Amino acid sequence: MSNLNFLLFGVYPYIALAICLIGSWARFDLSQYSWKAGSSQMLQPRGMRLASNLFHIGIIFVLCGHFVGLLMPEALYHHFISSADKQLLAMVSGGFFGILCLIGLVMLLHRRLTDARVRASSSRSDVMILLVLLAQLVLGLLTIVASTGHMDGAVMVLLGNWAQGVVTLQPVAAAEAIASVSLIYKLHVLLGVTLFVLFPFTRLVHIVSAPVWYLGRRYQIVRQKGVKPAVPRPQRPRTYEAPARETAVPAAVPATAKSKAPV
């Protein structure tokens, strides 16, 4: 095993996780108002619902499949499925939901780059993270093509051993497990680990957000502009007359010397 392989797949995952945790904590503590997805649906709703649903449905199932497939020990799933069948299941399900995710992602990226209003409201990180996700998704679909050349499930076992070695704090064993796999798998894993580095600095932070505090907040009174209130205003009586203006009192004339009485 080379030193580069150990650094990339034995040490780099822990650096990425540390940056992800510390960076996310610092952003939430120092800049909570930036902790959001920054949806642009209000600017241009056309096609947004379809693209967003395709992308999110696909990415959720892909992430769940990776989580279960990589972290479940081989001795555990061998009770009900073999390594070869597990690889076939991963290829079929991952390919289906990966294509759904790819279609939605391309639609979202095209919308963000071509619509003038959406493009003006987008930051560089918004476009960058979509491009990185696109590259990662394409690499993942290419690994399915590469897996057709070895259907025995051996590579899937090695990748699982790498992920389990990282989680159980065994960097040397993790790096040794992935050393012999093809380059396409290593690129996919390396870019996936890099996403943890980018996580705290992009809109990806909304993945771990849940507005649970809305359940306990107080009610808000919202009034629409131009709508008359339910209770009518009291009307002035018809006999009402405005009070007359008071006239100014002339200033007193200063007293002068008394005139003498006529003789």
Short mmCIF file of C-alpha atoms in Angstrom, two decimals:
data_model
loop_
_atom_site.label_atom_id
_atom_site.label_comp_id
_atom_site.label_asym_id
_atom_site.label_seq_id
_atom_site.Cartn_x
_atom_site.Cartn_y
_atom_site.Cartn_z
CA MET A 1 0.00 0.00 0.00
CA SER A 2 1.40 3.38 -1.04
CA ASN A 3 1.59 6.40 1.23
CA LEU A 4 -0.69 8.36 -1.14
CA ASN A 5 -3.37 5.69 -0.89
CA PHE A 6 -3.14 5.81 2.91
CA LEU A 7 -3.37 9.61 2.96
CA LEU A 8 -6.36 9.75 0.58
CA PHE A 9 -8.40 6.87 1.97
CA GLY A 10 -7.08 6.45 5.50
CA VAL A 11 -6.41 9.99 6.73
CA TYR A 12 -8.40 12.31 4.44
CA PRO A 13 -11.82 10.93 5.52
CA TYR A 14 -11.18 11.99 9.12
CA ILE A 15 -10.00 15.44 8.02
CA ALA A 16 -13.16 15.81 5.93
CA LEU A 17 -15.40 14.72 8.81
CA ALA A 18 -13.66 17.14 11.20
CA ILE A 19 -14.13 20.04 8.78
CA CYS A 20 -17.77 19.05 8.29
CA LEU A 21 -18.58 18.93 12.01
CA ILE A 22 -16.58 21.97 13.15
CA GLY A 23 -17.56 24.07 10.13
CA SER A 24 -21.25 23.24 10.50
CA TRP A 25 -21.18 24.08 14.21
CA ALA A 26 -19.40 27.39 13.55
CA ARG A 27 -21.81 28.39 10.77
CA PHE A 28 -24.88 27.56 12.84
CA ASP A 29 -23.48 29.47 15.81
CA LEU A 30 -22.20 32.54 13.96
CA SER A 31 -24.47 32.83 10.93
CA GLN A 32 -27.81 31.16 11.51
CA TYR A 33 -29.61 33.27 8.90
CA SER A 34 -27.41 31.74 6.20
CA TRP A 35 -28.44 28.22 7.25
CA LYS A 36 -31.02 27.64 4.53
CA ALA A 37 -31.60 26.03 1.17
CA GLY A 38 -32.21 29.32 -0.61
CA SER A 39 -35.08 28.09 -2.76
CA SER A 40 -35.74 30.01 -5.98
CA GLN A 41 -39.21 28.60 -6.62
CA MET A 42 -40.85 31.99 -6.04
CA LEU A 43 -38.72 33.52 -8.79
CA GLN A 44 -39.59 30.91 -11.43
CA PRO A 45 -41.94 28.07 -10.45
CA ARG A 46 -42.15 26.56 -13.93
CA GLY A 47 -40.60 23.08 -13.94
CA MET A 48 -39.30 23.49 -10.41
CA ARG A 49 -41.63 20.97 -8.78
CA LEU A 50 -40.87 18.14 -11.23
CA ALA A 51 -37.13 18.73 -11.20
CA SER A 52 -36.93 19.07 -7.42
CA ASN A 53 -39.02 15.95 -6.78
CA LEU A 54 -37.01 13.83 -9.20
CA PHE A 55 -33.73 14.99 -7.71
CA HIS A 56 -34.71 14.61 -4.05
CA ILE A 57 -36.45 11.25 -4.46
CA GLY A 58 -33.46 9.89 -6.34
CA ILE A 59 -30.81 11.26 -3.98
CA ILE A 60 -32.61 10.08 -0.84
CA PHE A 61 -32.83 6.48 -2.07
CA VAL A 62 -29.24 6.58 -3.36
CA LEU A 63 -27.92 7.83 -0.01
CA CYS A 64 -29.95 5.27 1.93
CA GLY A 65 -28.64 2.52 -0.35
CA HIS A 66 -25.05 3.62 0.18
CA PHE A 67 -25.53 3.84 3.93
CA VAL A 68 -26.99 0.34 4.27
CA GLY A 69 -24.82 -1.28 1.62
CA LEU A 70 -21.50 0.05 2.87
CA LEU A 71 -22.00 -0.14 6.63
CA MET A 72 -23.77 -3.49 6.92
CA PRO A 73 -21.16 -6.20 7.74
CA GLU A 74 -20.78 -9.08 5.32
CA ALA A 75 -21.47 -11.68 8.01
CA LEU A 76 -24.81 -10.06 8.77
CA TYR A 77 -26.39 -9.82 5.32
CA HIS A 78 -25.12 -13.27 4.28
CA HIS A 79 -27.95 -14.74 6.33
CA PHE A 80 -30.50 -13.65 3.73
CA ILE A 81 -28.59 -12.57 0.59
CA SER A 82 -25.26 -13.38 -1.05
CA SER A 83 -22.62 -10.85 -2.07
CA ALA A 84 -23.37 -11.40 -5.77
CA ASP A 85 -27.10 -10.88 -5.29
CA LYS A 86 -26.44 -7.84 -3.13
CA GLN A 87 -24.32 -6.33 -5.90
CA LEU A 88 -27.04 -7.03 -8.47
CA LEU A 89 -29.65 -5.41 -6.21
CA ALA A 90 -27.41 -2.38 -5.73
CA MET A 91 -26.84 -2.05 -9.46
CA VAL A 92 -30.54 -2.23 -10.37
CA SER A 93 -31.89 -0.01 -7.60
CA GLY A 94 -28.95 2.38 -7.70
CA GLY A 95 -29.17 2.68 -11.46
CA PHE A 96 -32.91 3.41 -11.41
CA PHE A 97 -32.84 6.04 -8.69
CA GLY A 98 -29.53 7.40 -9.95
CA ILE A 99 -31.07 8.11 -13.36
CA LEU A 100 -34.06 9.80 -11.68
CA CYS A 101 -31.67 11.94 -9.70
CA LEU A 102 -29.59 12.73 -12.79
CA ILE A 103 -32.64 13.92 -14.75
CA GLY A 104 -33.78 16.16 -11.90
CA LEU A 105 -30.28 17.52 -11.32
CA VAL A 106 -29.76 18.40 -14.98
CA MET A 107 -33.13 20.16 -15.02
CA LEU A 108 -32.23 22.15 -11.89
CA LEU A 109 -28.82 23.08 -13.24
CA HIS A 110 -30.24 24.14 -16.61
CA ARG A 111 -32.87 26.26 -14.87
CA ARG A 112 -30.31 27.95 -12.62
CA LEU A 113 -27.96 28.76 -15.49
CA THR A 114 -30.47 29.86 -18.14
CA ASP A 115 -33.18 31.70 -16.21
CA ALA A 116 -32.10 35.31 -15.72
CA ARG A 117 -33.88 35.89 -12.40
CA VAL A 118 -32.72 32.62 -10.88
CA ARG A 119 -29.19 33.15 -12.13
CA ALA A 120 -29.05 36.64 -10.64
CA SER A 121 -30.10 35.35 -7.21
CA SER A 122 -27.62 32.43 -7.27
CA SER A 123 -24.23 32.52 -5.65
CA ARG A 124 -21.11 30.87 -7.00
CA SER A 125 -21.38 28.15 -4.38
CA ASP A 126 -24.92 27.30 -5.57
CA VAL A 127 -23.71 26.56 -9.09
CA MET A 128 -20.49 24.93 -7.89
CA ILE A 129 -22.22 22.42 -5.62
CA LEU A 130 -24.64 21.42 -8.38
CA LEU A 131 -21.70 20.76 -10.71
CA VAL A 132 -19.91 18.71 -8.05
CA LEU A 133 -23.07 16.68 -7.41
CA LEU A 134 -23.42 16.13 -11.15
CA ALA A 135 -19.84 14.85 -11.41
CA GLN A 136 -20.36 12.58 -8.41
CA LEU A 137 -23.59 11.21 -9.83
CA VAL A 138 -22.01 10.52 -13.21
CA LEU A 139 -19.13 8.70 -11.51
CA GLY A 140 -21.61 6.63 -9.52
CA LEU A 141 -23.46 5.58 -12.66
CA LEU A 142 -20.15 4.72 -14.33
CA THR A 143 -19.30 2.41 -11.43
CA ILE A 144 -22.46 0.46 -12.27
CA VAL A 145 -21.15 -0.02 -15.81
CA ALA A 146 -17.77 -1.09 -14.42
CA SER A 147 -19.46 -3.55 -12.04
CA THR A 148 -20.88 -5.52 -14.95
CA GLY A 149 -17.37 -6.92 -15.50
CA HIS A 150 -17.29 -8.64 -12.09
CA MET A 151 -20.63 -9.82 -10.81
CA ASP A 152 -19.27 -11.85 -7.89
CA GLY A 153 -19.63 -8.96 -5.44
CA ALA A 154 -15.97 -8.94 -4.40
CA VAL A 155 -15.48 -5.22 -5.09
CA MET A 156 -18.63 -4.36 -3.14
CA VAL A 157 -17.20 -6.26 -0.18
CA LEU A 158 -13.92 -4.33 -0.38
CA LEU A 159 -15.72 -1.00 -0.51
CA GLY A 160 -17.83 -2.04 2.47
CA ASN A 161 -14.71 -3.00 4.39
CA TRP A 162 -13.25 0.45 3.66
CA ALA A 163 -16.32 2.28 4.98
CA GLN A 164 -16.56 0.05 8.05
CA GLY A 165 -12.83 0.52 8.73
CA VAL A 166 -13.25 4.31 8.65
CA VAL A 167 -16.25 4.21 10.99
CA THR A 168 -14.52 1.87 13.46
CA LEU A 169 -11.38 4.08 13.50
CA GLN A 170 -9.13 1.64 11.63
CA PRO A 171 -7.52 3.84 8.95
CA VAL A 172 -4.80 1.36 7.98
CA ALA A 173 -7.27 -1.48 7.43
CA ALA A 174 -9.59 0.86 5.52
CA ALA A 175 -6.82 2.03 3.19
CA GLU A 176 -5.64 -1.53 2.59
CA ALA A 177 -9.18 -2.68 1.72
CA ILE A 178 -9.64 -0.11 -1.03
CA ALA A 179 -6.11 -0.23 -2.42
CA SER A 180 -6.84 -2.89 -5.05
CA VAL A 181 -10.12 -1.56 -6.49
CA SER A 182 -10.35 0.19 -9.86
CA LEU A 183 -9.71 3.90 -10.34
CA ILE A 184 -13.35 4.69 -11.10
CA TYR A 185 -14.40 3.49 -7.64
CA LYS A 186 -11.59 5.43 -5.96
CA LEU A 187 -12.61 8.64 -7.74
CA HIS A 188 -16.21 8.13 -6.69
CA VAL A 189 -15.21 7.56 -3.07
CA LEU A 190 -12.75 10.48 -3.05
CA LEU A 191 -15.28 12.95 -4.43
CA GLY A 192 -17.89 11.64 -2.00
CA VAL A 193 -15.55 12.34 0.91
CA THR A 194 -14.86 15.82 -0.53
CA LEU A 195 -18.59 16.58 -0.30
CA PHE A 196 -18.20 16.45 3.49
CA VAL A 197 -15.59 19.22 3.19
CA LEU A 198 -17.93 21.37 1.10
CA PHE A 199 -20.96 20.65 3.27
CA PRO A 200 -20.65 23.48 5.87
CA PHE A 201 -19.95 26.16 3.24
CA THR A 202 -22.81 25.50 0.82
CA ARG A 203 -26.58 25.06 0.75
CA LEU A 204 -26.12 21.36 1.57
CA VAL A 205 -26.54 22.25 5.25
CA HIS A 206 -30.32 22.16 4.83
CA ILE A 207 -30.04 18.34 4.70
CA VAL A 208 -29.73 18.19 8.49
CA SER A 209 -32.33 20.90 9.17
CA ALA A 210 -35.83 20.17 10.42
CA PRO A 211 -38.22 23.00 11.41
CA VAL A 212 -39.41 21.21 14.55
CA TRP A 213 -39.62 24.49 16.49
CA TYR A 214 -42.61 25.50 14.33
CA LEU A 215 -44.71 22.96 16.22
CA GLY A 216 -44.39 24.89 19.47
CA ARG A 217 -44.35 28.48 18.26
CA ARG A 218 -47.14 30.94 19.02
CA TYR A 219 -49.86 31.72 16.51
CA GLN A 220 -49.39 34.63 14.15
CA ILE A 221 -52.17 37.03 13.15
CA VAL A 222 -51.93 37.76 9.45
CA ARG A 223 -54.09 40.41 7.75
CA GLN A 224 -54.38 40.93 4.04
CA LYS A 225 -54.03 44.40 2.64
CA GLY A 226 -57.34 45.95 1.56
CA VAL A 227 -59.55 43.54 3.48
CA LYS A 228 -62.07 45.24 5.79
CA PRO A 229 -61.90 44.20 9.44
CA ALA A 230 -64.61 41.92 10.77
CA VAL A 231 -65.76 44.45 13.41
CA PRO A 232 -67.08 47.67 11.83
CA ARG A 233 -65.74 50.93 13.03
CA PRO A 234 -68.06 53.05 15.21
CA GLN A 235 -69.86 55.70 13.16
CA ARG A 236 -70.21 59.31 14.21
CA PRO A 237 -73.75 60.32 15.22
CA ARG A 238 -75.63 62.34 12.65
CA THR A 239 -76.19 65.21 15.11
CA TYR A 240 -72.53 65.58 15.59
CA GLU A 241 -71.20 69.07 14.96
CA ALA A 242 -67.61 70.07 15.02
CA PRO A 243 -66.87 72.54 17.82
CA ALA A 244 -66.61 76.14 16.73
CA ARG A 245 -63.26 77.69 16.75
CA GLU A 246 -62.64 79.97 19.70
CA THR A 247 -62.10 83.61 18.78
CA ALA A 248 -58.97 85.23 19.95
CA VAL A 249 -59.40 87.56 22.95
CA PRO A 250 -57.91 90.99 22.22
CA ALA A 251 -55.07 91.97 24.40
CA ALA A 252 -55.85 94.44 27.19
CA VAL A 253 -55.08 98.07 26.44
CA PRO A 254 -52.59 99.41 28.94
CA ALA A 255 -54.01 101.98 31.33
CA THR A 256 -53.17 105.63 30.54
CA ALA A 257 -53.13 108.64 32.73
CA LYS A 258 -56.62 109.69 33.92
CA SER A 259 -58.08 112.65 32.11
CA LYS A 260 -58.98 115.64 34.19
CA ALA A 261 -62.64 116.29 34.74
CA PRO A 262 -63.96 119.45 33.04
CA VAL A 263 -64.29 122.42 35.27
#
